[in-house]
Amino acid sequence: MKIQRDKLHQYQRRVTVLTDRETAIAKEMLAKGDKKRALLALRRKKYQESLLAKTDAQLEQLEKLTSSVEFALIQKDIVFGLQQGTKVLKEIHAEMGGIEHVEKLMGETADAIAYQQEVSDMLGGKMTLQDEEEVDEELAALEAEMSAGKTALPDAPVSQLPVHERPEDTQEAEPAKQPERVAMLA
């Protein structure tokens, strides 16, 4: 279709050139005083213009058809994408085992949570009075240990330390004292 469109554009250019040529011929014939030939050239020009108008209408229809086809191709791609997405969703749902499997799994999860809660309640509720007393005694011992660990320490001094100046020759000698590093082969 695009090739046809291009051919119609070429045809329009040729017809435009012909109409311009017929106009020039009509002017030339009028200048020579040949009215019949000028009239014939203008009639041919008029015919070429009518062909040009028909070509414009056909070109417009072709453009509409091309746009419709392009849009239909886009729609086809969208439908194909939707089909692929639906197929993938169905596969995922099949892997999950369906709604019944999910409901069963949710029920099993709720049962496991309830069982764990029962176990926790049993363990929490089985503490005897003796166990409670032991826990209280252990807490009191920990508190005593923590308070004993907080012994009074002396305050740090606030004044600055005295600065001892070094003689310059000892500062220069220090870098020489450092041993040289030797690369070792691994």
PDB file of C-alpha atoms in Angstrom:
ATOM      1  CA  MET A   1       0.000   0.000   0.000  1.00  0.00           C
ATOM      2  CA  LYS A   2       2.836   2.343   0.761  1.00  0.00           C
ATOM      3  CA  ILE A   3       4.300   1.603  -2.660  1.00  0.00           C
ATOM      4  CA  GLN A   4       0.954   2.500  -4.236  1.00  0.00           C
ATOM      5  CA  ARG A   5       0.913   5.714  -2.236  1.00  0.00           C
ATOM      6  CA  ASP A   6       4.384   6.601  -3.480  1.00  0.00           C
ATOM      7  CA  LYS A   7       3.328   5.863  -7.077  1.00  0.00           C
ATOM      8  CA  LEU A   8       0.311   8.154  -6.670  1.00  0.00           C
ATOM      9  CA  HIS A   9       2.585  10.920  -5.382  1.00  0.00           C
ATOM     10  CA  GLN A  10       4.818  10.485  -8.446  1.00  0.00           C
ATOM     11  CA  TYR A  11       1.763  10.579 -10.707  1.00  0.00           C
ATOM     12  CA  GLN A  12       0.603  13.811  -9.026  1.00  0.00           C
ATOM     13  CA  ARG A  13       3.988  15.421  -9.673  1.00  0.00           C
ATOM     14  CA  ARG A  14       3.855  14.393 -13.354  1.00  0.00           C
ATOM     15  CA  VAL A  15       0.312  15.763 -13.733  1.00  0.00           C
ATOM     16  CA  THR A  16       1.342  19.017 -12.051  1.00  0.00           C
ATOM     17  CA  VAL A  17       4.224  19.366 -14.521  1.00  0.00           C
ATOM     18  CA  LEU A  18       1.799  18.666 -17.411  1.00  0.00           C
ATOM     19  CA  THR A  19      -0.704  21.292 -16.208  1.00  0.00           C
ATOM     20  CA  ASP A  20       2.075  23.856 -15.917  1.00  0.00           C
ATOM     21  CA  ARG A  21       3.235  22.936 -19.446  1.00  0.00           C
ATOM     22  CA  GLU A  22      -0.329  23.231 -20.832  1.00  0.00           C
ATOM     23  CA  THR A  23      -0.633  26.688 -19.230  1.00  0.00           C
ATOM     24  CA  ALA A  24       2.631  27.737 -20.852  1.00  0.00           C
ATOM     25  CA  ILE A  25       1.465  26.364 -24.236  1.00  0.00           C
ATOM     26  CA  ALA A  26      -1.862  28.238 -23.898  1.00  0.00           C
ATOM     27  CA  LYS A  27      -0.011  31.518 -23.220  1.00  0.00           C
ATOM     28  CA  GLU A  28       2.313  30.891 -26.139  1.00  0.00           C
ATOM     29  CA  MET A  29      -0.570  30.174 -28.519  1.00  0.00           C
ATOM     30  CA  LEU A  30      -2.440  33.294 -27.385  1.00  0.00           C
ATOM     31  CA  ALA A  31       0.715  35.315 -27.995  1.00  0.00           C
ATOM     32  CA  LYS A  32       0.826  33.914 -31.571  1.00  0.00           C
ATOM     33  CA  GLY A  33      -2.868  34.648 -32.012  1.00  0.00           C
ATOM     34  CA  ASP A  34      -3.885  30.972 -32.274  1.00  0.00           C
ATOM     35  CA  LYS A  35      -6.970  30.983 -30.098  1.00  0.00           C
ATOM     36  CA  LYS A  36      -8.091  27.435 -31.003  1.00  0.00           C
ATOM     37  CA  ARG A  37      -4.841  25.841 -29.862  1.00  0.00           C
ATOM     38  CA  ALA A  38      -4.800  27.971 -26.666  1.00  0.00           C
ATOM     39  CA  LEU A  39      -8.341  26.768 -25.926  1.00  0.00           C
ATOM     40  CA  LEU A  40      -7.285  23.148 -26.591  1.00  0.00           C
ATOM     41  CA  ALA A  41      -4.290  23.510 -24.220  1.00  0.00           C
ATOM     42  CA  LEU A  42      -6.554  24.947 -21.495  1.00  0.00           C
ATOM     43  CA  ARG A  43      -9.023  22.058 -21.959  1.00  0.00           C
ATOM     44  CA  ARG A  44      -6.175  19.542 -21.569  1.00  0.00           C
ATOM     45  CA  LYS A  45      -5.034  21.469 -18.479  1.00  0.00           C
ATOM     46  CA  LYS A  46      -8.565  21.292 -17.046  1.00  0.00           C
ATOM     47  CA  TYR A  47      -8.680  17.539 -17.727  1.00  0.00           C
ATOM     48  CA  GLN A  48      -5.270  17.100 -16.014  1.00  0.00           C
ATOM     49  CA  GLU A  49      -6.561  19.080 -13.007  1.00  0.00           C
ATOM     50  CA  SER A  50      -9.624  16.819 -12.763  1.00  0.00           C
ATOM     51  CA  LEU A  51      -7.290  13.803 -12.828  1.00  0.00           C
ATOM     52  CA  LEU A  52      -5.259  15.463 -10.083  1.00  0.00           C
ATOM     53  CA  ALA A  53      -8.410  15.939  -7.964  1.00  0.00           C
ATOM     54  CA  LYS A  54      -9.334  12.257  -8.465  1.00  0.00           C
ATOM     55  CA  THR A  55      -5.798  11.254  -7.540  1.00  0.00           C
ATOM     56  CA  ASP A  56      -6.032  13.347  -4.359  1.00  0.00           C
ATOM     57  CA  ALA A  57      -9.255  11.559  -3.387  1.00  0.00           C
ATOM     58  CA  GLN A  58      -7.722   8.145  -4.084  1.00  0.00           C
ATOM     59  CA  LEU A  59      -4.600   9.116  -2.150  1.00  0.00           C
ATOM     60  CA  GLU A  60      -6.739  10.148   0.817  1.00  0.00           C
ATOM     61  CA  GLN A  61      -8.563   6.803   0.732  1.00  0.00           C
ATOM     62  CA  LEU A  62      -5.258   4.964   0.538  1.00  0.00           C
ATOM     63  CA  GLU A  63      -3.922   6.922   3.537  1.00  0.00           C
ATOM     64  CA  LYS A  64      -7.035   6.040   5.539  1.00  0.00           C
ATOM     65  CA  LEU A  65      -6.704   2.387   4.571  1.00  0.00           C
ATOM     66  CA  THR A  66      -3.007   2.375   5.524  1.00  0.00           C
ATOM     67  CA  SER A  67      -3.819   3.898   8.904  1.00  0.00           C
ATOM     68  CA  SER A  68      -6.593   1.351   9.453  1.00  0.00           C
ATOM     69  CA  VAL A  69      -4.271  -1.525   8.610  1.00  0.00           C
ATOM     70  CA  GLU A  70      -1.541  -0.196  10.928  1.00  0.00           C
ATOM     71  CA  PHE A  71      -4.063   0.201  13.738  1.00  0.00           C
ATOM     72  CA  ALA A  72      -5.406  -3.311  13.124  1.00  0.00           C
ATOM     73  CA  LEU A  73      -1.852  -4.663  13.400  1.00  0.00           C
ATOM     74  CA  ILE A  74      -1.452  -2.874  16.728  1.00  0.00           C
ATOM     75  CA  GLN A  75      -4.745  -4.333  17.927  1.00  0.00           C
ATOM     76  CA  LYS A  76      -3.596  -7.791  16.828  1.00  0.00           C
ATOM     77  CA  ASP A  77      -0.404  -7.376  18.890  1.00  0.00           C
ATOM     78  CA  ILE A  78      -2.450  -6.280  21.906  1.00  0.00           C
ATOM     79  CA  VAL A  79      -4.762  -9.286  21.598  1.00  0.00           C
ATOM     80  CA  PHE A  80      -1.741 -11.583  21.260  1.00  0.00           C
ATOM     81  CA  GLY A  81      -0.213 -10.024  24.396  1.00  0.00           C
ATOM     82  CA  LEU A  82      -3.464 -10.516  26.296  1.00  0.00           C
ATOM     83  CA  GLN A  83      -3.612 -14.153  25.186  1.00  0.00           C
ATOM     84  CA  GLN A  84      -0.046 -14.752  26.338  1.00  0.00           C
ATOM     85  CA  GLY A  85      -0.731 -13.060  29.688  1.00  0.00           C
ATOM     86  CA  THR A  86      -3.854 -15.154  30.228  1.00  0.00           C
ATOM     87  CA  LYS A  87      -1.938 -18.317  29.374  1.00  0.00           C
ATOM     88  CA  VAL A  88       0.809 -17.470  31.894  1.00  0.00           C
ATOM     89  CA  LEU A  89      -1.765 -16.682  34.588  1.00  0.00           C
ATOM     90  CA  LYS A  90      -3.481 -20.026  33.992  1.00  0.00           C
ATOM     91  CA  GLU A  91      -0.134 -21.831  34.282  1.00  0.00           C
ATOM     92  CA  ILE A  92       0.623 -20.036  37.547  1.00  0.00           C
ATOM     93  CA  HIS A  93      -2.808 -20.900  38.916  1.00  0.00           C
ATOM     94  CA  ALA A  94      -2.317 -24.536  37.895  1.00  0.00           C
ATOM     95  CA  GLU A  95       1.044 -24.588  39.717  1.00  0.00           C
ATOM     96  CA  MET A  96      -0.645 -23.190  42.827  1.00  0.00           C
ATOM     97  CA  GLY A  97      -3.113 -26.084  42.768  1.00  0.00           C
ATOM     98  CA  GLY A  98      -6.289 -24.091  42.422  1.00  0.00           C
ATOM     99  CA  ILE A  99      -8.482 -22.370  44.966  1.00  0.00           C
ATOM    100  CA  GLU A 100      -9.143 -25.584  46.892  1.00  0.00           C
ATOM    101  CA  HIS A 101      -5.421 -26.082  47.470  1.00  0.00           C
ATOM    102  CA  VAL A 102      -4.976 -22.470  48.635  1.00  0.00           C
ATOM    103  CA  GLU A 103      -7.957 -22.788  50.989  1.00  0.00           C
ATOM    104  CA  LYS A 104      -6.555 -26.057  52.375  1.00  0.00           C
ATOM    105  CA  LEU A 105      -3.153 -24.445  52.866  1.00  0.00           C
ATOM    106  CA  MET A 106      -4.724 -21.457  54.641  1.00  0.00           C
ATOM    107  CA  GLY A 107      -6.636 -23.847  56.919  1.00  0.00           C
ATOM    108  CA  GLU A 108      -3.466 -25.808  57.720  1.00  0.00           C
ATOM    109  CA  THR A 109      -1.654 -22.564  58.495  1.00  0.00           C
ATOM    110  CA  ALA A 110      -4.452 -21.456  60.826  1.00  0.00           C
ATOM    111  CA  ASP A 111      -4.360 -24.880  62.549  1.00  0.00           C
ATOM    112  CA  ALA A 112      -0.585 -24.652  63.009  1.00  0.00           C
ATOM    113  CA  ILE A 113      -0.900 -21.159  64.501  1.00  0.00           C
ATOM    114  CA  ALA A 114      -3.638 -22.322  66.870  1.00  0.00           C
ATOM    115  CA  TYR A 115      -1.534 -25.333  67.915  1.00  0.00           C
ATOM    116  CA  GLN A 116       1.472 -23.115  68.590  1.00  0.00           C
ATOM    117  CA  GLN A 117      -0.697 -20.783  70.656  1.00  0.00           C
ATOM    118  CA  GLU A 118      -1.944 -23.739  72.699  1.00  0.00           C
ATOM    119  CA  VAL A 119       1.622 -24.894  73.341  1.00  0.00           C
ATOM    120  CA  SER A 120       2.624 -21.378  74.390  1.00  0.00           C
ATOM    121  CA  ASP A 121      -0.385 -21.105  76.676  1.00  0.00           C
ATOM    122  CA  MET A 122       0.393 -24.467  78.257  1.00  0.00           C
ATOM    123  CA  LEU A 123       4.008 -23.541  78.884  1.00  0.00           C
ATOM    124  CA  GLY A 124       3.090 -20.116  80.201  1.00  0.00           C
ATOM    125  CA  GLY A 125       0.293 -21.363  82.418  1.00  0.00           C
ATOM    126  CA  LYS A 126       2.191 -24.304  83.984  1.00  0.00           C
ATOM    127  CA  MET A 127       4.523 -22.166  86.091  1.00  0.00           C
ATOM    128  CA  THR A 128       4.097 -23.133  89.685  1.00  0.00           C
ATOM    129  CA  LEU A 129       4.334 -20.869  92.693  1.00  0.00           C
ATOM    130  CA  GLN A 130       7.799 -22.248  93.373  1.00  0.00           C
ATOM    131  CA  ASP A 131       8.877 -21.358  89.787  1.00  0.00           C
ATOM    132  CA  GLU A 132       7.544 -17.838  90.266  1.00  0.00           C
ATOM    133  CA  GLU A 133       9.506 -17.460  93.522  1.00  0.00           C
ATOM    134  CA  GLU A 134      12.695 -18.687  91.821  1.00  0.00           C
ATOM    135  CA  VAL A 135      12.237 -16.180  88.997  1.00  0.00           C
ATOM    136  CA  ASP A 136      11.677 -13.369  91.519  1.00  0.00           C
ATOM    137  CA  GLU A 137      14.801 -14.375  93.469  1.00  0.00           C
ATOM    138  CA  GLU A 138      16.866 -14.491  90.258  1.00  0.00           C
ATOM    139  CA  LEU A 139      15.611 -11.022  89.314  1.00  0.00           C
ATOM    140  CA  ALA A 140      16.532  -9.683  92.769  1.00  0.00           C
ATOM    141  CA  ALA A 141      20.015 -11.224  92.467  1.00  0.00           C
ATOM    142  CA  LEU A 142      20.519  -9.631  89.058  1.00  0.00           C
ATOM    143  CA  GLU A 143      19.424  -6.248  90.383  1.00  0.00           C
ATOM    144  CA  ALA A 144      21.846  -6.542  93.316  1.00  0.00           C
ATOM    145  CA  GLU A 145      24.662  -7.505  90.984  1.00  0.00           C
ATOM    146  CA  MET A 146      23.914  -4.536  88.728  1.00  0.00           C
ATOM    147  CA  SER A 147      23.836  -2.082  91.628  1.00  0.00           C
ATOM    148  CA  ALA A 148      27.070  -3.547  93.064  1.00  0.00           C
ATOM    149  CA  GLY A 149      28.775  -3.075  89.724  1.00  0.00           C
ATOM    150  CA  LYS A 150      28.146   0.639  89.937  1.00  0.00           C
ATOM    151  CA  THR A 151      30.940   1.418  92.373  1.00  0.00           C
ATOM    152  CA  ALA A 152      32.130   4.961  92.813  1.00  0.00           C
ATOM    153  CA  LEU A 153      35.052   5.725  90.579  1.00  0.00           C
ATOM    154  CA  PRO A 154      37.256   8.810  90.874  1.00  0.00           C
ATOM    155  CA  ASP A 155      36.594  11.700  88.521  1.00  0.00           C
ATOM    156  CA  ALA A 156      38.917  12.210  85.579  1.00  0.00           C
ATOM    157  CA  PRO A 157      41.212  15.252  85.777  1.00  0.00           C
ATOM    158  CA  VAL A 158      40.025  18.371  84.000  1.00  0.00           C
ATOM    159  CA  SER A 159      43.402  20.089  83.597  1.00  0.00           C
ATOM    160  CA  GLN A 160      45.658  19.497  80.609  1.00  0.00           C
ATOM    161  CA  LEU A 161      48.721  17.303  80.783  1.00  0.00           C
ATOM    162  CA  PRO A 162      52.115  19.044  80.758  1.00  0.00           C
ATOM    163  CA  VAL A 163      53.832  19.004  77.378  1.00  0.00           C
ATOM    164  CA  HIS A 164      57.477  17.901  77.296  1.00  0.00           C
ATOM    165  CA  GLU A 165      59.535  19.390  74.522  1.00  0.00           C
ATOM    166  CA  ARG A 166      61.965  17.145  72.710  1.00  0.00           C
ATOM    167  CA  PRO A 167      65.243  18.282  71.382  1.00  0.00           C
ATOM    168  CA  GLU A 168      65.299  18.563  67.570  1.00  0.00           C
ATOM    169  CA  ASP A 169      68.188  16.115  67.068  1.00  0.00           C
ATOM    170  CA  THR A 170      66.230  13.282  68.699  1.00  0.00           C
ATOM    171  CA  GLN A 171      63.311  13.889  66.356  1.00  0.00           C
ATOM    172  CA  GLU A 172      65.594  13.570  63.337  1.00  0.00           C
ATOM    173  CA  ALA A 173      67.188  10.406  64.690  1.00  0.00           C
ATOM    174  CA  GLU A 174      63.877   8.618  65.169  1.00  0.00           C
ATOM    175  CA  PRO A 175      63.111   8.030  61.495  1.00  0.00           C
ATOM    176  CA  ALA A 176      66.512   6.459  61.081  1.00  0.00           C
ATOM    177  CA  LYS A 177      65.716   3.967  63.870  1.00  0.00           C
ATOM    178  CA  GLN A 178      62.843   2.396  61.939  1.00  0.00           C
ATOM    179  CA  PRO A 179      63.924  -0.829  60.257  1.00  0.00           C
ATOM    180  CA  GLU A 180      63.788  -0.969  56.500  1.00  0.00           C
ATOM    181  CA  ARG A 181      61.171  -3.181  54.982  1.00  0.00           C
ATOM    182  CA  VAL A 182      62.393  -5.900  52.696  1.00  0.00           C
ATOM    183  CA  ALA A 183      60.175  -7.513  50.094  1.00  0.00           C
ATOM    184  CA  MET A 184      59.879 -11.236  50.529  1.00  0.00           C
ATOM    185  CA  LEU A 185      59.109 -13.732  47.850  1.00  0.00           C
ATOM    186  CA  ALA A 186      56.039 -15.768  48.458  1.00  0.00           C
TER     187      ALA A 186
END
